Short mmCIF file of C-alpha atoms in Angstrom, two decimals:
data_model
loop_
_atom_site.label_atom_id
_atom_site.label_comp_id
_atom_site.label_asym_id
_atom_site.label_seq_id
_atom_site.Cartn_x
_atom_site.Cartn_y
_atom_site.Cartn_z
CA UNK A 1 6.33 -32.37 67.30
CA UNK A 2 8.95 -33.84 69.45
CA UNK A 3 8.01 -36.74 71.49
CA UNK A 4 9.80 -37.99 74.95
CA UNK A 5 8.48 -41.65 75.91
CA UNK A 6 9.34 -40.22 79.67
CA UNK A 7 10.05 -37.64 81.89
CA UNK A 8 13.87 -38.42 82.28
CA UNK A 9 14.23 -38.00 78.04
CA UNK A 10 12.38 -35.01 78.53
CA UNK A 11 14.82 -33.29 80.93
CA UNK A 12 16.71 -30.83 78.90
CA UNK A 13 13.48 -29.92 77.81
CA UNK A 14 12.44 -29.16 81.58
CA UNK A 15 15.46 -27.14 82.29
CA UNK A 16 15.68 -25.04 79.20
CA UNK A 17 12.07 -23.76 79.51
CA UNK A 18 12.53 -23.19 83.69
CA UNK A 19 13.60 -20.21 83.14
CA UNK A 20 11.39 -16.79 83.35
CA UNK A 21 14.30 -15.32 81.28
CA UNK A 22 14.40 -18.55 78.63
CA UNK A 23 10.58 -18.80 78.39
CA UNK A 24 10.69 -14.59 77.47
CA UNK A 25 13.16 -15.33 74.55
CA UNK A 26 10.78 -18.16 72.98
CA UNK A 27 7.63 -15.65 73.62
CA UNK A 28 9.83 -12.88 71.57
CA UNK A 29 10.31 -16.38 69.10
CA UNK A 30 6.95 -16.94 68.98
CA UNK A 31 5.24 -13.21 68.15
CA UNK A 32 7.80 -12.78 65.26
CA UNK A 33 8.43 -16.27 63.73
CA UNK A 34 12.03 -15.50 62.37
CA UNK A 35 13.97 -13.05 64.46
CA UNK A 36 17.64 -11.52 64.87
CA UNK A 37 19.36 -12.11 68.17
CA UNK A 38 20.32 -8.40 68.31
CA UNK A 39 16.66 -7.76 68.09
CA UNK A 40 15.67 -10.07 71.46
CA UNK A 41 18.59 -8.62 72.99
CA UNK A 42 17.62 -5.25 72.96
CA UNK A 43 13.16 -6.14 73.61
CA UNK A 44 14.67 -7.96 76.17
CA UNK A 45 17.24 -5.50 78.18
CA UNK A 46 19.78 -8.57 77.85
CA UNK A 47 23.66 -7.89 77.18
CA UNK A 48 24.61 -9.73 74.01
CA UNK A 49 26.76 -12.14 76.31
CA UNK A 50 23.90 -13.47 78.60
CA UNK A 51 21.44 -13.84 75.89
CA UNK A 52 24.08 -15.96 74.13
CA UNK A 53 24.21 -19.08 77.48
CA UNK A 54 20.29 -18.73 76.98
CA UNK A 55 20.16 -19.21 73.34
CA UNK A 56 22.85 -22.18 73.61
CA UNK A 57 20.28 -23.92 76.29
CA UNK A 58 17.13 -23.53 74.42
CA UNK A 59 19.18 -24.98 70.92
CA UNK A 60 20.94 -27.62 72.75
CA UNK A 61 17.58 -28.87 74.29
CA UNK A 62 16.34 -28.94 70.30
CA UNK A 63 13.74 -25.82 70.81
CA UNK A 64 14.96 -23.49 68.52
CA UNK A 65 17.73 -23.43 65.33
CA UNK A 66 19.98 -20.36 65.09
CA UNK A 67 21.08 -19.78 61.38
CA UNK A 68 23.69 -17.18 60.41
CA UNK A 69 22.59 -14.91 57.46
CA UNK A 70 24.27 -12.17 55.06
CA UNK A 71 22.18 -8.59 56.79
CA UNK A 72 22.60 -5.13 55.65
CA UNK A 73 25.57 -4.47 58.01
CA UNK A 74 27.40 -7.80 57.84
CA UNK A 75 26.09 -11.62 58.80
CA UNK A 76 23.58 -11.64 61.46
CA UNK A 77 21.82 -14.66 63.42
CA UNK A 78 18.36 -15.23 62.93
CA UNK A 79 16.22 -17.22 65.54
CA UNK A 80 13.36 -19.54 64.70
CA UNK A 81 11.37 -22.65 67.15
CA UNK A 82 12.42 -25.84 65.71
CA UNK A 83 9.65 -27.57 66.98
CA UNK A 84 5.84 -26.51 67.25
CA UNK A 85 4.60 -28.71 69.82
CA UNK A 86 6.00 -30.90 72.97
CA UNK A 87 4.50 -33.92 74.07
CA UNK A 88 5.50 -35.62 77.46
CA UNK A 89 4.31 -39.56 78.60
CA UNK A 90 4.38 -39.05 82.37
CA UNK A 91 3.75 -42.37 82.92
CA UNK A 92 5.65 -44.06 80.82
CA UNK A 93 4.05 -47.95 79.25
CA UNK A 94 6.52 -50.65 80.51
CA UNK A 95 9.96 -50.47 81.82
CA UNK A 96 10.82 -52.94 79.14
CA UNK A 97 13.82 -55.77 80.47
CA UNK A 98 12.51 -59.00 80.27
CA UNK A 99 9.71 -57.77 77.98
CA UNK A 100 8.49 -58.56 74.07
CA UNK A 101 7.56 -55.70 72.32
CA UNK A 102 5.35 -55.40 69.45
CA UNK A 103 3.70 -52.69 67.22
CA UNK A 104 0.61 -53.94 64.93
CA UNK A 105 0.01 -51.44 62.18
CA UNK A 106 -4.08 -50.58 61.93
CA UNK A 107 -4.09 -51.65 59.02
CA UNK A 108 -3.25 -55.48 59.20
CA UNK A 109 -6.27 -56.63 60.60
CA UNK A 110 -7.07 -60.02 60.03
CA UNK A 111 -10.83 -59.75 60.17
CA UNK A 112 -13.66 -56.96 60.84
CA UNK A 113 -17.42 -55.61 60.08
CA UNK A 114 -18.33 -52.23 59.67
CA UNK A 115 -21.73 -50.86 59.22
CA UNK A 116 -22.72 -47.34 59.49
CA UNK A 117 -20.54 -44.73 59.05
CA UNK A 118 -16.86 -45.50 58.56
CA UNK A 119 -13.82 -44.69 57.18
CA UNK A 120 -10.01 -45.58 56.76
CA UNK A 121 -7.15 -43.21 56.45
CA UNK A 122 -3.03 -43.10 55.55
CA UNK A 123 -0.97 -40.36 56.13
CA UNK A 124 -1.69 -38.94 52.60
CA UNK A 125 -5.52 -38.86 52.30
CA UNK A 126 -8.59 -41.38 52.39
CA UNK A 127 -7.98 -45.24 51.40
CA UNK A 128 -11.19 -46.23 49.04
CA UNK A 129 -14.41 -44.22 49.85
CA UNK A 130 -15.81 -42.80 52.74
CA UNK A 131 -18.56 -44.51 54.35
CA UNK A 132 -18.56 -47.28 52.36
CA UNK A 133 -17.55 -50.80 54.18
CA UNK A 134 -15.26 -51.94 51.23
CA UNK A 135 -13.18 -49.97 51.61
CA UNK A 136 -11.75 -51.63 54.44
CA UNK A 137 -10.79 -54.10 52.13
CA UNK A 138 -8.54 -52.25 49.79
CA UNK A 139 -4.90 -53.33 48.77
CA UNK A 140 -3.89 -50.46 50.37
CA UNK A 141 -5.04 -50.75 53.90
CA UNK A 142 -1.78 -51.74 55.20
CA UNK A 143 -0.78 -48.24 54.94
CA UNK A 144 -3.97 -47.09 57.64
CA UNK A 145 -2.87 -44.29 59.65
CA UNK A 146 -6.69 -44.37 60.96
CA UNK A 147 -9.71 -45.59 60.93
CA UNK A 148 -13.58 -45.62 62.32
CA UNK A 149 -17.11 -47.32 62.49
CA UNK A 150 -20.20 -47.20 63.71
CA UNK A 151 -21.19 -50.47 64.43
CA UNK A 152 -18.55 -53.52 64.29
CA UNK A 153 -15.39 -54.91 64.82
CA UNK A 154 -11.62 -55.11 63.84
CA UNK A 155 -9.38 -57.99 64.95
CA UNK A 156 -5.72 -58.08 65.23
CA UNK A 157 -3.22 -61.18 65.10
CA UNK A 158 -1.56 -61.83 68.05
CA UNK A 159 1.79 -61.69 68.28
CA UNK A 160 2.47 -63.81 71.70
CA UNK A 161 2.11 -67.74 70.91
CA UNK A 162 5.87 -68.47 68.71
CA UNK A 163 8.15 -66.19 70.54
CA UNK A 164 6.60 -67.39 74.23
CA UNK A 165 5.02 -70.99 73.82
CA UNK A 166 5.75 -72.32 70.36
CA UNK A 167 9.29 -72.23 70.36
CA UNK A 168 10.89 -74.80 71.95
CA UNK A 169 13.96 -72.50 73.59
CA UNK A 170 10.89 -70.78 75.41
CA UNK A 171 9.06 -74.07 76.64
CA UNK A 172 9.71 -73.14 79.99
CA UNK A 173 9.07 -69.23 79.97
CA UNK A 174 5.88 -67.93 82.03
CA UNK A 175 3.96 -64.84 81.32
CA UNK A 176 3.67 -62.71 84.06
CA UNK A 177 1.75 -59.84 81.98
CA UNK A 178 -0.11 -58.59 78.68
CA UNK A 179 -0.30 -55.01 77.91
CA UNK A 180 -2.01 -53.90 74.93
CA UNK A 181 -2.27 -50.13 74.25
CA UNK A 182 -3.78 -48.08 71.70
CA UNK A 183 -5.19 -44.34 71.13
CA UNK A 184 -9.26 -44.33 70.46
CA UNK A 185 -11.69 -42.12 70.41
CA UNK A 186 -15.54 -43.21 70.91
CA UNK A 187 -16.77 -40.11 68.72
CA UNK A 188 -16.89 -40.88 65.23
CA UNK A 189 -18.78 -37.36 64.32
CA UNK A 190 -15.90 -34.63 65.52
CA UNK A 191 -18.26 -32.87 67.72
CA UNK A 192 -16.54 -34.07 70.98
CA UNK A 193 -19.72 -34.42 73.02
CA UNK A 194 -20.65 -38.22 73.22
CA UNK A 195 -19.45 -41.19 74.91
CA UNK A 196 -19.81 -44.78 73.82
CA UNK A 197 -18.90 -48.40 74.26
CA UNK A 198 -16.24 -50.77 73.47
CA UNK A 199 -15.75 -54.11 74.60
CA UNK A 200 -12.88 -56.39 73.90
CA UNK A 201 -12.61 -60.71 72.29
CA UNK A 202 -9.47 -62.95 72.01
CA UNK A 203 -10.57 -65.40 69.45
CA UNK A 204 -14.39 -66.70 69.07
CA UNK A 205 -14.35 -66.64 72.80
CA UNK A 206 -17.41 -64.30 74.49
CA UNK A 207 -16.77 -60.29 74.59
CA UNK A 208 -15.32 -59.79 77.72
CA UNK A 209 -15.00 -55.96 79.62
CA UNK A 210 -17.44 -53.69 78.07
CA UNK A 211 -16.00 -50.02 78.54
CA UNK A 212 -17.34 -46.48 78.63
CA UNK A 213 -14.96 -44.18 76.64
CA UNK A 214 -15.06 -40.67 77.01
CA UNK A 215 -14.40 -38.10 73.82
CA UNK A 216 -11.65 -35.42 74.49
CA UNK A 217 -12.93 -32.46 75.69
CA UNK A 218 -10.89 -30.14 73.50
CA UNK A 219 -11.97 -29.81 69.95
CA UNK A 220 -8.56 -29.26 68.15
CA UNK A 221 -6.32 -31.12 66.09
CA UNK A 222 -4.35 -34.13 67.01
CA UNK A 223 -0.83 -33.39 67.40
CA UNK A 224 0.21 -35.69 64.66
CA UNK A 225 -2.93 -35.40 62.42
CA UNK A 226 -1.99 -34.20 59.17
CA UNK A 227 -3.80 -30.76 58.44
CA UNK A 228 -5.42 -32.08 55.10
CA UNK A 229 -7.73 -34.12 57.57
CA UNK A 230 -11.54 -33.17 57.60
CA UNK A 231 -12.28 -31.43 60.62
CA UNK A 232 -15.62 -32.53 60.72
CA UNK A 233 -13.83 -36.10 61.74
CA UNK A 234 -12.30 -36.57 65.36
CA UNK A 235 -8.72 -35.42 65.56
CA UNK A 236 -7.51 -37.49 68.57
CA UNK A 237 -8.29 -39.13 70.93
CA UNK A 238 -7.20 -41.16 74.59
CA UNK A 239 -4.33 -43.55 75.06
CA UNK A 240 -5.79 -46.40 76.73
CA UNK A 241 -4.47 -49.77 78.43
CA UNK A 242 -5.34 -53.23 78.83
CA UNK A 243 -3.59 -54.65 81.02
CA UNK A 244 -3.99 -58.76 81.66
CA UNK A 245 -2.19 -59.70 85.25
CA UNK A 246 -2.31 -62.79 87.59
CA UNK A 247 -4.98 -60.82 89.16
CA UNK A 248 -7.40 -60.22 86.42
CA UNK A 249 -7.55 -57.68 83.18
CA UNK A 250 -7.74 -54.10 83.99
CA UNK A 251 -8.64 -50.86 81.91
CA UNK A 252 -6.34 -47.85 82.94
CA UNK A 253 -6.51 -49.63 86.06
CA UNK A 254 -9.80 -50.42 86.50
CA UNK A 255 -10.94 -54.00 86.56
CA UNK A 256 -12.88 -55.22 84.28
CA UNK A 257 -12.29 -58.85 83.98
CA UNK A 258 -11.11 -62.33 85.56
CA UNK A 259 -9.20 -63.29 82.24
CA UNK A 260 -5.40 -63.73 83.35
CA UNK A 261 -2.48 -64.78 81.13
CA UNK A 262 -2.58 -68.30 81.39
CA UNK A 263 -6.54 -68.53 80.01
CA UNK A 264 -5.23 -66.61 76.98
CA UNK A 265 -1.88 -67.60 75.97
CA UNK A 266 -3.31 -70.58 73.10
CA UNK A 267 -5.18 -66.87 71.60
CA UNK A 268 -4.59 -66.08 68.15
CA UNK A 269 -6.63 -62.49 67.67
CA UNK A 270 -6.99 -59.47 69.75
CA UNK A 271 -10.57 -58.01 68.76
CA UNK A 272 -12.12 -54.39 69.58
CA UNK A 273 -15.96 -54.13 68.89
CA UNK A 274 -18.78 -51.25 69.16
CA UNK A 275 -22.40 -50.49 68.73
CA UNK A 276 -21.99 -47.20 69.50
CA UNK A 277 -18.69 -46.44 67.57
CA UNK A 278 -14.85 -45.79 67.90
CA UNK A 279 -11.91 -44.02 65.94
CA UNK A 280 -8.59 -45.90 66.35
CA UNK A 281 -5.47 -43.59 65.86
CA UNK A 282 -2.09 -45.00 64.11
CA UNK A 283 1.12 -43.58 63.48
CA UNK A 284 0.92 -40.39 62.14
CA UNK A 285 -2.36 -39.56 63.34
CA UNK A 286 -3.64 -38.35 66.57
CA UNK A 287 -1.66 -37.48 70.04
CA UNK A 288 0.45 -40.13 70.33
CA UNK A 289 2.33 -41.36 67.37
CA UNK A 290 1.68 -45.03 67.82
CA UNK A 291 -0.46 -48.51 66.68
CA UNK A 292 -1.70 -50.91 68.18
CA UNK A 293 1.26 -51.41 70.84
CA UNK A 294 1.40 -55.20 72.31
CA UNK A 295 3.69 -55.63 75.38
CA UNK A 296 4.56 -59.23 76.96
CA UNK A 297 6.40 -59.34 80.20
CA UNK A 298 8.04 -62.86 80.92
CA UNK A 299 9.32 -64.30 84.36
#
């Protein structure tokens, strides 16, 4: 999969598939899988010359590798997609200046409880057993790629405090804004047809912004999710963000709380909880390739 964190990243992209002519050429790609440029050139009515400046755009955007070959009469250049699948953030997360940056691995919770059904998951297969609660304490967690309950809680350590208010160089810097983004699905059962809850605590402080998520519609497989992955389990799910302004804390835009900066800042854990259930999607699982994603805008 190739990933562009924005449209402007994702402009050679744009450009080399805007073509009727271009988008032909990676159809004739497509229905054969491997195929010799002489080959589109003649399914397509092209002279050798113009399907050459096509073939150059599509491999210099990173669509498609050219590789030449001993044939029956001489060397000849066979065509194949380099990539399978294309995924564009429209709206990018932060314009990131005078910003702190942070990705928290699923795995390196600092606390949680799990009841019900539940699970956690690296890139190569299942960490402990399925459905059973210890496993969420195995050695191996920090390598979670994934994971989901059914009635509980995972917290995460901050990582705003030392870089903003603890060190002494920073004594004086103000945050203006907390975003905190992750990819979670509230369908723990892979049938894509409930909704749940969440609800979100910094510290031992009272749950705050109880959310309705909705499953993805699509049943499919997550663009990152590796294909040994049950496909009774969800395979993605929906980037969502937190964001906490001067003006309150907002979901996707949406408020849902007072809490501003300033009556978090001394917080030490970030918390996500259920009684309904959630799947949260890490690095190599899922849509969008990411963890828990912490972003701290300063003044």
């Amino acid at each position: 999969m190739k990933h562009f964190k924005n449209l402007r990243e994702a402009f050679a992209v744009c450009e080399a598939v805007g073509s009727p002519v271009r988008l032909e050429i990676l159809e004739q790609i497509l229905e054969h899988k491997t195929i010799n440029l002489d080959a589109i050139a003649k399914n397509l009515h092209l002279t050798n010359g113009a399907l050459t400046k096509h073939i150059k755009k599509l491999e210099s955007a990173g669509l498609i590798r050219v590789r030449l070959l001993p044939g029956k009469r001489g060397n000849q250049k066979l065509c194949a997609l380099r990539v399978d699948k294309i995924l564009i953030d429209v709206s990018p997360d932060f314009e990131i200046e005078s910003a702190a940056v942070e990705d928290i691995p699923l795995g390196q919770y600092t606390d949680y409880s799990v009841s019900g059904r539940c699970g956690i998951v690296s890139e190569e297969g299942f960490i402990g057993v399925r459905d059973e609660a210890a496993s969420f304490l195995s050695p191996q967690r920090h390598k979670a790629a994934a994971l989901w309950l059914q009635k509980g809680y995972v917290r995460y350590l901050l990582p705003f405090g030392r870089e903003v208010t603890g060190d002494e160089h920073n004594a004086g810097l103000k945050i203006r804004e907390i975003r905190i983004s992750f990819e979670i699905s509230p369908d723990i059962h892979g049938t894509g047809g409930k909704a749940g809850f969440v609800s979100f605590r910094f510290d031992e402080n009272e749950p705050f912004g109880k959310v309705k998520l909705y499953p993805p519609g699509e049943l499919r497989r997550g663009f990152t999710t590796p294909a040994w992955f049950d496909v009774n389990l969800p395979q993605y799910g929906t980037l969502k963000l937190l964001r906490i302004t001067e003006k309150g804390t907002f979901m996707d835009g949406e408020k849902i709380s007072s809490l501003t900066p300033k009556e978090i800042i001394k917080s030490k854990r970030f918390g996500i909880e259920t009684e309904t259930g959630f799947m949260l999607f890490g690095k190599g699982f899922g849509d969008y390739n990411q963890a828990l994603r912490c972003v701290i805008q300063t003044e």
